[in-house]
PDB file of C-alpha atoms in Angstrom:
ATOM      1  CA  MET S   1      -0.148  -0.032   0.070  1.00 46.00           C
ATOM      2  CA  TYR S   2       2.938   2.484   0.825  1.00 41.00           C
ATOM      3  CA  TYR S   3       4.476   2.005  -2.681  1.00 41.00           C
ATOM      4  CA  LEU S   4       0.966   2.725  -4.234  1.00 34.00           C
ATOM      5  CA  CYS S   5       0.889   5.865  -2.578  1.00 36.00           C
ATOM      6  CA  VAL S   6       4.310   6.887  -3.410  1.00 37.00           C
ATOM      7  CA  LEU S   7       3.483   6.062  -7.237  1.00 35.00           C
ATOM      8  CA  LEU S   8       0.186   7.922  -6.982  1.00 37.00           C
ATOM      9  CA  PHE S   9       2.024  11.059  -5.464  1.00 43.00           C
ATOM     10  CA  LEU S  10       4.862  10.955  -8.202  1.00 42.00           C
ATOM     11  CA  PHE S  11       2.220  10.483 -10.770  1.00 43.00           C
ATOM     12  CA  GLN S  12       0.378  13.439  -9.704  1.00 49.00           C
ATOM     13  CA  ASN S  13       3.301  15.878  -9.514  1.00 54.00           C
ATOM     14  CA  SER S  14       5.177  14.940 -12.646  1.00 87.00           C
ATOM     15  CA  THR S  15       6.132  17.598 -14.897  1.00 91.00           C
ATOM     16  CA  PRO S  16       3.976  17.849 -18.135  1.00 94.00           C
ATOM     17  CA  GLU S  17       5.957  16.907 -21.092  1.00 96.00           C
ATOM     18  CA  HIS S  18       5.725  20.218 -22.793  1.00 96.00           C
ATOM     19  CA  ILE S  19       7.423  21.863 -20.120  1.00 96.00           C
ATOM     20  CA  VAL S  20      10.183  19.439 -19.984  1.00 96.00           C
ATOM     21  CA  GLU S  21      10.632  19.673 -23.774  1.00 97.00           C
ATOM     22  CA  TYR S  22      10.471  23.525 -23.415  1.00 97.00           C
ATOM     23  CA  HIS S  23      13.269  23.633 -21.106  1.00 96.00           C
ATOM     24  CA  ASP S  24      15.513  21.211 -23.106  1.00 97.00           C
ATOM     25  CA  ILE S  25      15.391  23.425 -26.223  1.00 97.00           C
ATOM     26  CA  LYS S  26      18.869  24.387 -27.299  1.00 97.00           C
ATOM     27  CA  ASN S  27      18.502  26.114 -30.815  1.00 97.00           C
ATOM     28  CA  LYS S  28      16.462  27.666 -33.378  1.00 97.00           C
ATOM     29  CA  THR S  29      15.311  24.345 -34.997  1.00 97.00           C
ATOM     30  CA  GLN S  30      14.142  22.845 -31.709  1.00 98.00           C
ATOM     31  CA  GLU S  31      12.329  26.016 -30.983  1.00 98.00           C
ATOM     32  CA  ILE S  32      10.432  25.823 -34.444  1.00 98.00           C
ATOM     33  CA  GLU S  33       9.720  22.072 -33.906  1.00 98.00           C
ATOM     34  CA  TYR S  34       8.100  23.054 -30.559  1.00 98.00           C
ATOM     35  CA  ILE S  35       6.151  25.733 -31.927  1.00 98.00           C
ATOM     36  CA  THR S  36       4.855  23.439 -34.807  1.00 98.00           C
ATOM     37  CA  LYS S  37       4.195  20.412 -32.439  1.00 98.00           C
ATOM     38  CA  TYR S  38       1.952  22.670 -29.824  1.00 98.00           C
ATOM     39  CA  LYS S  39       0.772  25.530 -31.867  1.00 97.00           C
ATOM     40  CA  LYS S  40      -2.727  24.078 -32.192  1.00 97.00           C
ATOM     41  CA  SER S  41      -3.188  23.189 -28.569  1.00 97.00           C
ATOM     42  CA  ASN S  42      -6.187  24.509 -26.829  1.00 96.00           C
ATOM     43  CA  SER S  43      -4.382  24.339 -23.520  1.00 97.00           C
ATOM     44  CA  THR S  44      -3.524  27.919 -22.023  1.00 97.00           C
ATOM     45  CA  ASN S  45      -0.650  26.509 -20.224  1.00 96.00           C
ATOM     46  CA  ILE S  46       1.004  25.133 -23.588  1.00 98.00           C
ATOM     47  CA  GLN S  47       0.158  28.295 -25.448  1.00 98.00           C
ATOM     48  CA  ALA S  48       2.185  30.482 -22.817  1.00 98.00           C
ATOM     49  CA  TYR S  49       5.331  28.527 -23.976  1.00 98.00           C
ATOM     50  CA  VAL S  50       4.480  28.489 -27.617  1.00 98.00           C
ATOM     51  CA  ILE S  51       3.967  32.179 -27.423  1.00 98.00           C
ATOM     52  CA  SER S  52       7.215  32.784 -25.395  1.00 98.00           C
ATOM     53  CA  LEU S  53       9.172  30.967 -28.486  1.00 98.00           C
ATOM     54  CA  GLU S  54       7.384  32.893 -30.927  1.00 98.00           C
ATOM     55  CA  MET S  55       8.446  36.106 -29.345  1.00 97.00           C
ATOM     56  CA  LYS S  56      11.990  34.623 -29.137  1.00 97.00           C
ATOM     57  CA  GLN S  57      11.887  34.314 -32.985  1.00 97.00           C
ATOM     58  CA  ALA S  58      12.323  38.067 -33.060  1.00 95.00           C
ATOM     59  CA  GLU S  59      16.004  37.717 -32.489  1.00 95.00           C
ATOM     60  CA  TYR S  60      16.322  35.828 -35.771  1.00 96.00           C
ATOM     61  CA  LYS S  61      14.803  38.661 -37.809  1.00 96.00           C
ATOM     62  CA  VAL S  62      17.021  41.200 -39.760  1.00 95.00           C
ATOM     63  CA  LEU S  63      15.223  44.393 -39.780  1.00 96.00           C
ATOM     64  CA  PRO S  64      14.649  46.149 -36.463  1.00 94.00           C
ATOM     65  CA  TRP S  65      10.924  46.679 -37.270  1.00 95.00           C
ATOM     66  CA  GLN S  66      10.510  42.968 -38.077  1.00 96.00           C
ATOM     67  CA  LYS S  67      12.063  42.197 -34.669  1.00 95.00           C
ATOM     68  CA  LEU S  68       9.720  44.567 -32.790  1.00 95.00           C
ATOM     69  CA  ASN S  69       6.710  43.526 -34.800  1.00 97.00           C
ATOM     70  CA  THR S  70       7.220  39.811 -33.987  1.00 97.00           C
ATOM     71  CA  PHE S  71       8.026  40.555 -30.401  1.00 96.00           C
ATOM     72  CA  ASN S  72       5.016  42.779 -29.944  1.00 96.00           C
ATOM     73  CA  LYS S  73       2.587  40.218 -31.487  1.00 97.00           C
ATOM     74  CA  GLY S  74       3.615  37.575 -29.046  1.00 97.00           C
ATOM     75  CA  LYS S  75       3.421  40.043 -26.008  1.00 97.00           C
ATOM     76  CA  THR S  76       0.040  41.068 -27.033  1.00 97.00           C
ATOM     77  CA  LYS S  77      -1.048  37.339 -27.126  1.00 98.00           C
ATOM     78  CA  LEU S  78       0.489  36.523 -23.712  1.00 98.00           C
ATOM     79  CA  GLU S  79      -1.059  39.600 -22.234  1.00 98.00           C
ATOM     80  CA  GLN S  80      -4.644  38.571 -23.527  1.00 98.00           C
ATOM     81  CA  LEU S  81      -3.950  35.160 -21.985  1.00 98.00           C
ATOM     82  CA  ILE S  82      -3.077  36.678 -18.765  1.00 98.00           C
ATOM     83  CA  ILE S  83      -6.209  38.958 -18.601  1.00 98.00           C
ATOM     84  CA  LYS S  84      -8.406  35.807 -19.271  1.00 98.00           C
ATOM     85  CA  GLU S  85      -6.408  33.934 -16.534  1.00 98.00           C
ATOM     86  CA  PRO S  86      -4.684  36.197 -14.188  1.00 97.00           C
ATOM     87  CA  LYS S  87      -4.042  33.491 -11.530  1.00 96.00           C
ATOM     88  CA  ASN S  88      -2.454  31.120 -14.026  1.00 96.00           C
ATOM     89  CA  ALA S  89       0.878  30.037 -12.707  1.00 96.00           C
ATOM     90  CA  ASN S  90       2.330  29.012 -16.008  1.00 97.00           C
ATOM     91  CA  LEU S  91       1.406  32.191 -17.654  1.00 98.00           C
ATOM     92  CA  ILE S  92       2.921  34.350 -14.862  1.00 98.00           C
ATOM     93  CA  TYR S  93       6.028  32.323 -14.844  1.00 98.00           C
ATOM     94  CA  VAL S  94       6.585  32.457 -18.556  1.00 98.00           C
ATOM     95  CA  ARG S  95       6.057  36.220 -18.496  1.00 98.00           C
ATOM     96  CA  LEU S  96       8.595  36.759 -15.726  1.00 98.00           C
ATOM     97  CA  VAL S  97      11.245  34.680 -17.425  1.00 97.00           C
ATOM     98  CA  ILE S  98      10.613  36.932 -20.319  1.00 97.00           C
ATOM     99  CA  GLN S  99      10.737  40.169 -18.738  1.00 97.00           C
ATOM    100  CA  GLU S 100      13.853  39.481 -16.658  1.00 97.00           C
ATOM    101  CA  GLN S 101      15.698  38.332 -19.851  1.00 94.00           C
ATOM    102  CA  LEU S 102      14.660  41.283 -22.048  1.00 93.00           C
ATOM    103  CA  PRO S 103      16.676  44.230 -22.681  1.00 89.00           C
ATOM    104  CA  LYS S 104      15.145  47.125 -20.774  1.00 88.00           C
ATOM    105  CA  ILE S 105      14.681  49.203 -23.974  1.00 88.00           C
ATOM    106  CA  LEU S 106      11.950  47.046 -24.921  1.00 88.00           C
ATOM    107  CA  ASN S 107       9.977  48.406 -22.001  1.00 90.00           C
ATOM    108  CA  TYR S 108       8.337  44.978 -21.002  1.00 94.00           C
ATOM    109  CA  ASN S 109       9.255  44.870 -17.442  1.00 94.00           C
ATOM    110  CA  SER S 110       6.378  46.689 -15.555  1.00 94.00           C
ATOM    111  CA  ASP S 111       4.991  43.502 -13.926  1.00 97.00           C
ATOM    112  CA  ILE S 112       8.240  41.864 -12.702  1.00 97.00           C
ATOM    113  CA  GLU S 113       7.441  42.751  -9.096  1.00 97.00           C
ATOM    114  CA  HIS S 114       3.940  41.562  -9.450  1.00 97.00           C
ATOM    115  CA  ASP S 115       4.978  38.286 -10.814  1.00 98.00           C
ATOM    116  CA  LYS S 116       7.537  37.765  -8.457  1.00 98.00           C
ATOM    117  CA  GLN S 117       5.269  38.324  -5.531  1.00 98.00           C
ATOM    118  CA  PHE S 118       2.759  35.987  -6.990  1.00 97.00           C
ATOM    119  CA  LEU S 119       5.273  33.152  -7.731  1.00 97.00           C
ATOM    120  CA  SER S 120       6.764  33.738  -4.159  1.00 97.00           C
ATOM    121  CA  GLU S 121       3.379  33.100  -2.742  1.00 96.00           C
ATOM    122  CA  LEU S 122       2.890  30.127  -4.954  1.00 94.00           C
ATOM    123  CA  LEU S 123       6.067  28.520  -3.871  1.00 94.00           C
ATOM    124  CA  LYS S 124       4.968  28.602  -0.212  1.00 94.00           C
ATOM    125  CA  ILE S 125       1.867  26.373  -1.040  1.00 91.00           C
ATOM    126  CA  LYS S 126       1.359  22.875  -1.892  1.00 89.00           C
ATOM    127  CA  ASP S 127      -0.764  22.540  -4.960  1.00 80.00           C
ATOM    128  CA  ASN S 128      -1.049  21.021  -8.470  1.00 78.00           C
ATOM    129  CA  SER S 129       1.552  23.348  -9.841  1.00 77.00           C
ATOM    130  CA  ASP S 130       4.477  22.177  -7.540  1.00 86.00           C
ATOM    131  CA  TYR S 131       6.185  20.717 -10.609  1.00 90.00           C
ATOM    132  CA  LEU S 132       6.804  24.337 -11.568  1.00 94.00           C
ATOM    133  CA  ASP S 133       8.690  25.288  -8.471  1.00 94.00           C
ATOM    134  CA  THR S 134      12.115  23.802  -9.759  1.00 94.00           C
ATOM    135  CA  TYR S 135      11.707  25.863 -12.834  1.00 96.00           C
ATOM    136  CA  ILE S 136      10.831  29.044 -11.087  1.00 96.00           C
ATOM    137  CA  LEU S 137      13.566  28.940  -8.756  1.00 95.00           C
ATOM    138  CA  ASN S 138      16.214  27.983 -11.652  1.00 96.00           C
ATOM    139  CA  TYR S 139      14.905  30.356 -14.296  1.00 96.00           C
ATOM    140  CA  THR S 140      14.026  33.454 -12.485  1.00 96.00           C
ATOM    141  CA  THR S 141      15.671  35.727  -9.883  1.00 95.00           C
ATOM    142  CA  LEU S 142      13.455  34.452  -7.063  1.00 92.00           C
TER     143      LEU S 142
END
């Protein structure tokens, strides 16, 4: 019975495949493969990661206005998702990672403190998003 309980606990807290794959991406080709694989998903959580990689595609554009246009399209999509689901841990995590890594000149940093506070509180509680805790601690400044 003990082993069954342990297995159930591990199964419930296992990290979703799309998050593991996202954090294993190492190059542009893998980014495109991920976007293609998950683009049509109806999951808001998955869409957060797809959008972040779409935003990242701006770095591969040649012209400055193409870079800005690609980035801004993704930013708008992500912010629309957050408006719909303001307490979604995946959305807030992805936004914080993006904001902390972007150059300040892009002026996408106004939610950093809010997101840090939200995720700090999330780290304190046991819930169905605990699989994110390690990523939050490893990929943000928390």
